[in-house]
CSV table of C-alpha atoms in Angstrom, one decimal:
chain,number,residue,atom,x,y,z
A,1,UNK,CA,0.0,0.0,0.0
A,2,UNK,CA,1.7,3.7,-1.1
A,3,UNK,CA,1.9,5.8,2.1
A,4,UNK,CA,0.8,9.2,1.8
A,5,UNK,CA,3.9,11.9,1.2
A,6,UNK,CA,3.1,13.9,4.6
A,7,UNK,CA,3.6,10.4,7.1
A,8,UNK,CA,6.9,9.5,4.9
A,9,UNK,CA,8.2,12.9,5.0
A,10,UNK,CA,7.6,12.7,8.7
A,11,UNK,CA,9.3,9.2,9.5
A,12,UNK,CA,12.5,10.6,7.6
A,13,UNK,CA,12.2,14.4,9.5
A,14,UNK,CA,11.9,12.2,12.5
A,15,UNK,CA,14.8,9.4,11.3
A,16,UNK,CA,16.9,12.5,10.7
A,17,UNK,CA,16.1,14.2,14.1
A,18,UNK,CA,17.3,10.4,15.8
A,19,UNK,CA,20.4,10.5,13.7
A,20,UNK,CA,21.7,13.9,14.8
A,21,UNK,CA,20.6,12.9,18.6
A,22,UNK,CA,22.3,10.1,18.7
A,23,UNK,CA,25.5,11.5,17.1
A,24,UNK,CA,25.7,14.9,19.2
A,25,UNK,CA,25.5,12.3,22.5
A,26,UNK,CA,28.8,11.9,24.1
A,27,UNK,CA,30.6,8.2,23.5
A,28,UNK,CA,30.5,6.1,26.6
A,29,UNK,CA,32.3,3.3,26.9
A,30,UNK,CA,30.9,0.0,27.6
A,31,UNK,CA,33.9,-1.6,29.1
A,32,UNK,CA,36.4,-0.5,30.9
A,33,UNK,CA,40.0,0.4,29.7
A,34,UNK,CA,43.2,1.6,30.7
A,35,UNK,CA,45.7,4.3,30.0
A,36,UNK,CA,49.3,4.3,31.2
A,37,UNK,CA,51.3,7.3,33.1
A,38,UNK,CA,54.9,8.3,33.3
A,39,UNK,CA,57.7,10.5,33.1
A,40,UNK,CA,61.0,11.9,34.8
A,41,UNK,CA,62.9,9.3,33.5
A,42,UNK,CA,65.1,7.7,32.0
A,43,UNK,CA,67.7,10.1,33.5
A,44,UNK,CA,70.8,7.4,32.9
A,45,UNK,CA,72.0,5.2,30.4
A,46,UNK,CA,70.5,1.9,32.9
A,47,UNK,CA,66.8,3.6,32.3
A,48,UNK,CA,67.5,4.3,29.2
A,49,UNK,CA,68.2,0.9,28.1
A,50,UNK,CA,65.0,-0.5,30.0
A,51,UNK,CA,62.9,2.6,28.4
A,52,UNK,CA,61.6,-0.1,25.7
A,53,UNK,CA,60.3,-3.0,28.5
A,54,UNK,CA,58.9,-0.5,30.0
A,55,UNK,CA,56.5,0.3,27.2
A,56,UNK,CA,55.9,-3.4,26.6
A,57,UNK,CA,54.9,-4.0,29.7
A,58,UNK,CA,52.1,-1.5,29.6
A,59,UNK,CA,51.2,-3.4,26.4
A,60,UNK,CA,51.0,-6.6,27.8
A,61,UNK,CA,48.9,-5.3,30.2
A,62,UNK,CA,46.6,-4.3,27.9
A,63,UNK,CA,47.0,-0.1,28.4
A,64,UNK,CA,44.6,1.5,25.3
A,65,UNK,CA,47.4,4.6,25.5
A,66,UNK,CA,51.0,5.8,27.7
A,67,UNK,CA,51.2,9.6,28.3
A,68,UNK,CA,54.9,10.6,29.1
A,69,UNK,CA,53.9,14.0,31.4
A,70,UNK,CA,57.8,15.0,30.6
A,71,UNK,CA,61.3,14.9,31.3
A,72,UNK,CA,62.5,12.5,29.2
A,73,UNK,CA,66.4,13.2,30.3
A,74,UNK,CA,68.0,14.2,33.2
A,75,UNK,CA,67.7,18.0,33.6
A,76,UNK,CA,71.6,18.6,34.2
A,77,UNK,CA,72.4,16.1,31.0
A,78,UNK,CA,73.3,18.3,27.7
A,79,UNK,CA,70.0,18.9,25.6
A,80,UNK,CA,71.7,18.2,22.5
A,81,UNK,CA,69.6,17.3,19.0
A,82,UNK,CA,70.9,14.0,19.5
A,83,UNK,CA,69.7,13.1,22.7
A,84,UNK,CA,66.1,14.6,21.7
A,85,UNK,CA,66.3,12.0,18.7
A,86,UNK,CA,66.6,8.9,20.5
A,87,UNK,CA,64.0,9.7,22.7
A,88,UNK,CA,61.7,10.7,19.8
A,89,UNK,CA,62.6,7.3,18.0
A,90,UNK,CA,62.1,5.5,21.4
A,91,UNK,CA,59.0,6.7,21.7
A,92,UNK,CA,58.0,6.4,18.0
A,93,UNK,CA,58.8,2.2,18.1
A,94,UNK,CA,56.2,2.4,21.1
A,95,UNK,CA,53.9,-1.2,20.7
A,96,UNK,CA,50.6,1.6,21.6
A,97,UNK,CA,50.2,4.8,21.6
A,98,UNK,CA,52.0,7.3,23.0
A,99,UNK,CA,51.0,11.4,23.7
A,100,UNK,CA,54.2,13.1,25.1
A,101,UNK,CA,54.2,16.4,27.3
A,102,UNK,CA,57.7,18.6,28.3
A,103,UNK,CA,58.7,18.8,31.1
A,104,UNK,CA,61.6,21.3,32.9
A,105,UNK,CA,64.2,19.2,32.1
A,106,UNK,CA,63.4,18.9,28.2
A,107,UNK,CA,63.6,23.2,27.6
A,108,UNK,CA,63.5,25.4,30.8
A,109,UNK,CA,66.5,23.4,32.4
A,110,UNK,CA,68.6,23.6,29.3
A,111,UNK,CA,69.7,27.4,30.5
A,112,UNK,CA,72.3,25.1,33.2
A,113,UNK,CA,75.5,25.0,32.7
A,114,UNK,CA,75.7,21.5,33.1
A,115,UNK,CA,73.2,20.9,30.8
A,116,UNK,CA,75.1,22.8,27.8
A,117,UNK,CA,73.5,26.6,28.6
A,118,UNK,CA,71.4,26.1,25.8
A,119,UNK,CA,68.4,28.8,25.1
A,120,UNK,CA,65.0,27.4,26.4
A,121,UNK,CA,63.0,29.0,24.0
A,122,UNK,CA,65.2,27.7,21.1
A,123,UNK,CA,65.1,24.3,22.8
A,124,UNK,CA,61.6,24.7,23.0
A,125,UNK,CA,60.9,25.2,19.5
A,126,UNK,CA,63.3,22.5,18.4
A,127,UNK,CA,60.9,20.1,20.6
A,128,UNK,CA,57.8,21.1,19.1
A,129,UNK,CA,59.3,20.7,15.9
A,130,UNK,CA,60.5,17.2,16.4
A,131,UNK,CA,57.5,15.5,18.7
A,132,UNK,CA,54.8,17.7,17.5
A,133,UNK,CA,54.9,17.6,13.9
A,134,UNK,CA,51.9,15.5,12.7
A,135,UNK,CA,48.6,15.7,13.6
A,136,UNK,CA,48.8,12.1,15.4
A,137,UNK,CA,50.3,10.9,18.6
A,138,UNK,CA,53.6,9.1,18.6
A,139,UNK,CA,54.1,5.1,18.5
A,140,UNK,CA,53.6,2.8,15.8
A,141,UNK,CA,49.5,3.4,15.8
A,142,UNK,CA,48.8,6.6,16.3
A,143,UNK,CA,45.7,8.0,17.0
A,144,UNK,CA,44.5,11.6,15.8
A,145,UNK,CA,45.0,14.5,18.4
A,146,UNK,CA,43.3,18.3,18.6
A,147,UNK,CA,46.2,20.9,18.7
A,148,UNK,CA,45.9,24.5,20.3
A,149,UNK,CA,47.9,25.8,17.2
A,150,UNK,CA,45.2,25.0,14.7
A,151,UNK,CA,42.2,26.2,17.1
A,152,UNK,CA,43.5,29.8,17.2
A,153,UNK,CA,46.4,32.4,15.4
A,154,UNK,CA,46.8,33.9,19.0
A,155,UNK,CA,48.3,30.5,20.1
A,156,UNK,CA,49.7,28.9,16.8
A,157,UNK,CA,53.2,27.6,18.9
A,158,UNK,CA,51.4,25.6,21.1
A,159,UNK,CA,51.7,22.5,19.6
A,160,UNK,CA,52.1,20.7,22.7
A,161,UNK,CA,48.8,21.9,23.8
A,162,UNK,CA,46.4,18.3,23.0
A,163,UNK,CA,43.2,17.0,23.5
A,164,UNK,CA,41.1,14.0,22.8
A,165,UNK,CA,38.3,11.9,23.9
A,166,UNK,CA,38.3,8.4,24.5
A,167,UNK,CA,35.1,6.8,26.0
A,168,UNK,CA,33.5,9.6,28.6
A,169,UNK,CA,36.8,11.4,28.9
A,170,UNK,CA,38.3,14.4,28.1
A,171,UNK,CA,42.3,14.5,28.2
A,172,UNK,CA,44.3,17.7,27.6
A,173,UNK,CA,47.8,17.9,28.1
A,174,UNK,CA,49.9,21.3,29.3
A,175,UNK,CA,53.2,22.9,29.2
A,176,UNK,CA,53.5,23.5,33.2
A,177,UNK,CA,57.3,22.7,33.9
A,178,UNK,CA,58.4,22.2,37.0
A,179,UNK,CA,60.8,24.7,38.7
A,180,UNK,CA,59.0,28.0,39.0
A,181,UNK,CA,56.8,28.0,35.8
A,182,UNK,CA,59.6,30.1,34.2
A,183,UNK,CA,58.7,33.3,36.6
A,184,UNK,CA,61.9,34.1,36.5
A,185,UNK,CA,63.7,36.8,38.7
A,186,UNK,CA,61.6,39.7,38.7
A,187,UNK,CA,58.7,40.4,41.4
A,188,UNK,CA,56.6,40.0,37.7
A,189,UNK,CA,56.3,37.5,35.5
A,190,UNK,CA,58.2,37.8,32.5
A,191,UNK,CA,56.8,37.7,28.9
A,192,UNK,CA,57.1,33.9,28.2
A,193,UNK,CA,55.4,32.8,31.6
A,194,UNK,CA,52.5,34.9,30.8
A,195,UNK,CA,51.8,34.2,27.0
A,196,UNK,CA,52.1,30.6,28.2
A,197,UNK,CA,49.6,31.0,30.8
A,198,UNK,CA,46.9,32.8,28.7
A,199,UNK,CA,47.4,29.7,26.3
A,200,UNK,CA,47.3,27.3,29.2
A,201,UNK,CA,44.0,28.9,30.6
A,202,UNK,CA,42.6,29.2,27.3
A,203,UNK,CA,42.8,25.4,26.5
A,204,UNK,CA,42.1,24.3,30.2
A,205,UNK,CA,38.5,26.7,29.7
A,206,UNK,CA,37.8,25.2,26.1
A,207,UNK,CA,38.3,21.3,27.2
A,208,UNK,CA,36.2,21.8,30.4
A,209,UNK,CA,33.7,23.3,28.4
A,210,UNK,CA,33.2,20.9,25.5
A,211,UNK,CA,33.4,18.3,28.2
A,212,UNK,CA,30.1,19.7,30.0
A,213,UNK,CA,28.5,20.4,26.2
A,214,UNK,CA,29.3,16.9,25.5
A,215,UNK,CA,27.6,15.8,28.7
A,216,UNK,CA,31.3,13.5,29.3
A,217,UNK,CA,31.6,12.3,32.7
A,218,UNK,CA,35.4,13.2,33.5
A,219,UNK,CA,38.1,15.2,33.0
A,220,UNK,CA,42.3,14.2,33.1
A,221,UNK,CA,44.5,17.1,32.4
A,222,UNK,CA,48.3,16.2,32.0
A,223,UNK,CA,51.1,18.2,33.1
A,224,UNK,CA,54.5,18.3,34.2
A,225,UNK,CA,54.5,20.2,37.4
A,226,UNK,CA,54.0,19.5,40.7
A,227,UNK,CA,51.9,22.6,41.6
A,228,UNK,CA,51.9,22.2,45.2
A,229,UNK,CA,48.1,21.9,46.5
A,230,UNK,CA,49.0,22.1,50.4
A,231,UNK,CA,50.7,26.1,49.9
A,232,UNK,CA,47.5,26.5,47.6
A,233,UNK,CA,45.0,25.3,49.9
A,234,UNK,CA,46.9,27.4,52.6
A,235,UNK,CA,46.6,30.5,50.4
A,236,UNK,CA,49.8,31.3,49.6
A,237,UNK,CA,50.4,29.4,46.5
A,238,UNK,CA,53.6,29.6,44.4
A,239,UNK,CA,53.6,32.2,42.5
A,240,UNK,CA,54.4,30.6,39.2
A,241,UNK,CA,51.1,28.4,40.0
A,242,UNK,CA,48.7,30.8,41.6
A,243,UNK,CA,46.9,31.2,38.1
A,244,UNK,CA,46.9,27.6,37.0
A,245,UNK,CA,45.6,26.1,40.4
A,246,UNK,CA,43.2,29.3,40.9
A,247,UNK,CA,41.8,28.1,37.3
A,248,UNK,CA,41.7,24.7,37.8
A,249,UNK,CA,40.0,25.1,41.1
A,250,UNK,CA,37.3,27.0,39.5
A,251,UNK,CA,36.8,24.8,36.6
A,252,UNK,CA,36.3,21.9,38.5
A,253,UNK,CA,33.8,23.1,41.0
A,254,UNK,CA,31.4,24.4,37.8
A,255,UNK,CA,32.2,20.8,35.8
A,256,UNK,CA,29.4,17.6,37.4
A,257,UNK,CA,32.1,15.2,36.7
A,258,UNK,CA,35.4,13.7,37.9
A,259,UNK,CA,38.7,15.2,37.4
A,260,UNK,CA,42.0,13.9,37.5
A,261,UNK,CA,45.2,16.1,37.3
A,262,UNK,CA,48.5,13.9,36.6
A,263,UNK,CA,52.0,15.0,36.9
A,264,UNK,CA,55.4,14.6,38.1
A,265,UNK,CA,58.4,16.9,38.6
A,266,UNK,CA,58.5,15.5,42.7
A,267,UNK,CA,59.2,11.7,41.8
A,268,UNK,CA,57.0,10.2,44.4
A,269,UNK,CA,54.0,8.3,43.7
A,270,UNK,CA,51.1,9.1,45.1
A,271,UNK,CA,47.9,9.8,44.8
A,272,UNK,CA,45.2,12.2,46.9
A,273,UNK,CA,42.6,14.3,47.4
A,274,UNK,CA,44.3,18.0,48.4
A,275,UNK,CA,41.2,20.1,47.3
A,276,UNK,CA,38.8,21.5,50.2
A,277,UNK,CA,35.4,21.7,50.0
A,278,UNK,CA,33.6,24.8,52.1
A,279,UNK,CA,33.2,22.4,55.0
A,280,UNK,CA,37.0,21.4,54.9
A,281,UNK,CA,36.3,18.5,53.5
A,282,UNK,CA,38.0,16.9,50.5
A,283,UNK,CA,36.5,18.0,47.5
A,284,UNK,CA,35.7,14.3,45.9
A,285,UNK,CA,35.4,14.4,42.5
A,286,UNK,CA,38.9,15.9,42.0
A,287,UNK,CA,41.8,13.8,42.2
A,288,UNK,CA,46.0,14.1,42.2
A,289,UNK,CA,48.2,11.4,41.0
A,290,UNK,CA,52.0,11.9,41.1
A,291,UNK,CA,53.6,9.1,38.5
A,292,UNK,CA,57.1,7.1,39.6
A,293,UNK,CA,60.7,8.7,38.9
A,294,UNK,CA,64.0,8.4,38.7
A,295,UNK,CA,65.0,6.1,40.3
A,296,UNK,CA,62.2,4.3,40.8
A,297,UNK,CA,61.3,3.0,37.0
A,298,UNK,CA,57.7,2.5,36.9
A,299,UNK,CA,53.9,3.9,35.0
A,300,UNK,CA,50.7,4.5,36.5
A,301,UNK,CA,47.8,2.6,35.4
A,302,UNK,CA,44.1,4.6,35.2
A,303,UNK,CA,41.2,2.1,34.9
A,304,UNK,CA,38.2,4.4,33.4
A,305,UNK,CA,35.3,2.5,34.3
A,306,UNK,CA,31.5,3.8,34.2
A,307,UNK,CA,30.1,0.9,36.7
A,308,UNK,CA,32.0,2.1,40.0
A,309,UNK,CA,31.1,5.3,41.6
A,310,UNK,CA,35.0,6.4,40.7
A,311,UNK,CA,35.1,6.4,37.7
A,312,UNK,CA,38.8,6.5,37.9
A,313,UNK,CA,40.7,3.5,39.4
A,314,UNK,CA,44.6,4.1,40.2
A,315,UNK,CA,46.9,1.6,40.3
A,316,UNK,CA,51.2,1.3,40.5
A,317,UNK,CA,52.8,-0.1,38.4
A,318,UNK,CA,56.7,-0.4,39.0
A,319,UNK,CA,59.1,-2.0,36.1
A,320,UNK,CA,60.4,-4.6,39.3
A,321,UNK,CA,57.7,-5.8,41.0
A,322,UNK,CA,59.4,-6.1,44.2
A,323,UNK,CA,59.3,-2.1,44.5
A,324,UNK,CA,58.0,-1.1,47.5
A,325,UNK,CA,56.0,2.2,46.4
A,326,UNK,CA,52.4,0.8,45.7
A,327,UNK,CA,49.2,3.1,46.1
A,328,UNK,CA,46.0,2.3,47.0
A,329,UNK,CA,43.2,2.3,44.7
């Protein structure tokens, strides 16, 4: 039997209006999966060498992705092209993924003596060239990664500024070194601290916003730097952190999810809660994770799973099991 025009025009107005619900609905992930953590190291040519069973091992154990949050070389070693290279070919033979973030020790640090009294911002720019070049993370199957450089001219250098979404998570990484932010001497900031910053803010505003738009359920932001929560929570912050933490504190309390902010710079593992609700209490839904160090060899696994009230589940995971630095969930 024909059906008249007006019902099939409706069923396909109405097939149509199904089609673009169900595609603007944020992606959830059925199952759980895991992501791996790590950074300060290798610092020597022992860590070095074990750089590559590192990376298998979070294979083997089945890690969807491995974030190295920066210093990929001891931040008194020279930062020479070719020490940049083997890391970058290192990390480009990695069995999964792999998103990398600098750290002090890859351009701020370089300014030592010791470590060949290079120029950071040259260093810089030769490490945006070399890890940041493609529109893809690094390891033998890359996935595609947002950029701040192609969002907006104001921020075109920031390469190292990246997003993406995997199941109901956001992840963006940063370029917070450790140190003092690059402050420098003055009672002010000097120029590169604060055109950083402004970038920094400006992707940290844009992720936490797409995330709520996209109705995603969490938030990890990557970074280098230890921030120091307790001075922050005391109110006197460091002062090449006051803005970040001051943003990040915000952020979270307007986003309904759960955020996770990973770093190292301290070399301790650990994880807690330092942010205080009005009532003193710890503020729940946010969560710091400090990955292993030199010279402790080691990742950080992050189960992401939708069934458990956290939806983020921490775990250590040293290179020699017999390390005595384990966390609790």
């Amino acid at each position: 039997m024909t059906r008249p025009v007006g019902s099939t025009l409706r069923d396909l107005a109405l097939c149509v209006a199904c089609c673009a619900a169900f595609c603007a609905s944020p992606l959830r992930a059925e199952e759980p999966y895991s992501f791996a953590v790590f950074g300060d190291q290798p610092y020597d040519d022992e860590e070095r060498a074990e750089l590559p069973d590192l990376l298998q091992q979070m294979k083997e154990e089945k890690a969807s992705f491995a974030v190295h949050i920066g210093d990929l070389k001891d931040p008194n070693d020279p930062c020479s092209d070719e020490a940049y290279a083997d890391r970058f070919e290192v990390f480009q033979q990695s069995p999964l993924p792999l998103v990398y973030v600098p750290g002090e020790g890859d351009w701020l640090s370089c300014a030592r003596q010791l470590a060949g009294t290079r120029d950071p911002a040259e260093r810089l720019g030769f490490v945006r060239k070399l890890f940041y070049g493609s529109a893809t993370s690094l390891g033998t199957d890359g996935f595609e990664l947002r950029r701040q450089s192609t969002t907006d001219e104001t921020f075109a250098p920031f390469r190292e500024h990246q997003s993406w979404v995997r199941g109901p998570v956001k992840f963006l990484t940063l370029n917070l070194p450790g140190g003092d932010n690059n402050w420098g001497k003055a009672a002010q900031a000097g120029d590169e601290h604060l055109l950083r910053m402004a970038a920094v803010r400006e992707w940290m505003e844009t992720a936490f916003d797409e995330a709520k738009k996209q109705g995603l359920l969490g938030v990890v932001v990557l970074a280098h730097a230890n921030p120091d929560f307790p001075a922050f929570v005391a109110d006197h912050p460091a002062r090449g952190y006051a803005e970040f933490l001051q943003t990040l504190r915000a952020l979270v309390e307007d986003f309904p999810g759960q955020v996770l902010y990973i770093h190292g710079d301290t070399h301790v593992m650990r994880t807690d809660r330092p942010l205080l609700q009005a009532d003193g209490q710890p503020l729940q839904r946010f969560r710091d994770v400090e990955v292993y160090g030199s010279p402790i060899i080691g990742w950080v696994e992050v189960t992401v799973d939708t069934a458990r009230p956290n939806l983020f589940r921490v775990r250590s995971k040293p290179l020699k099991p017999d390390t005595d630095a384990s966390q609790p969930d």
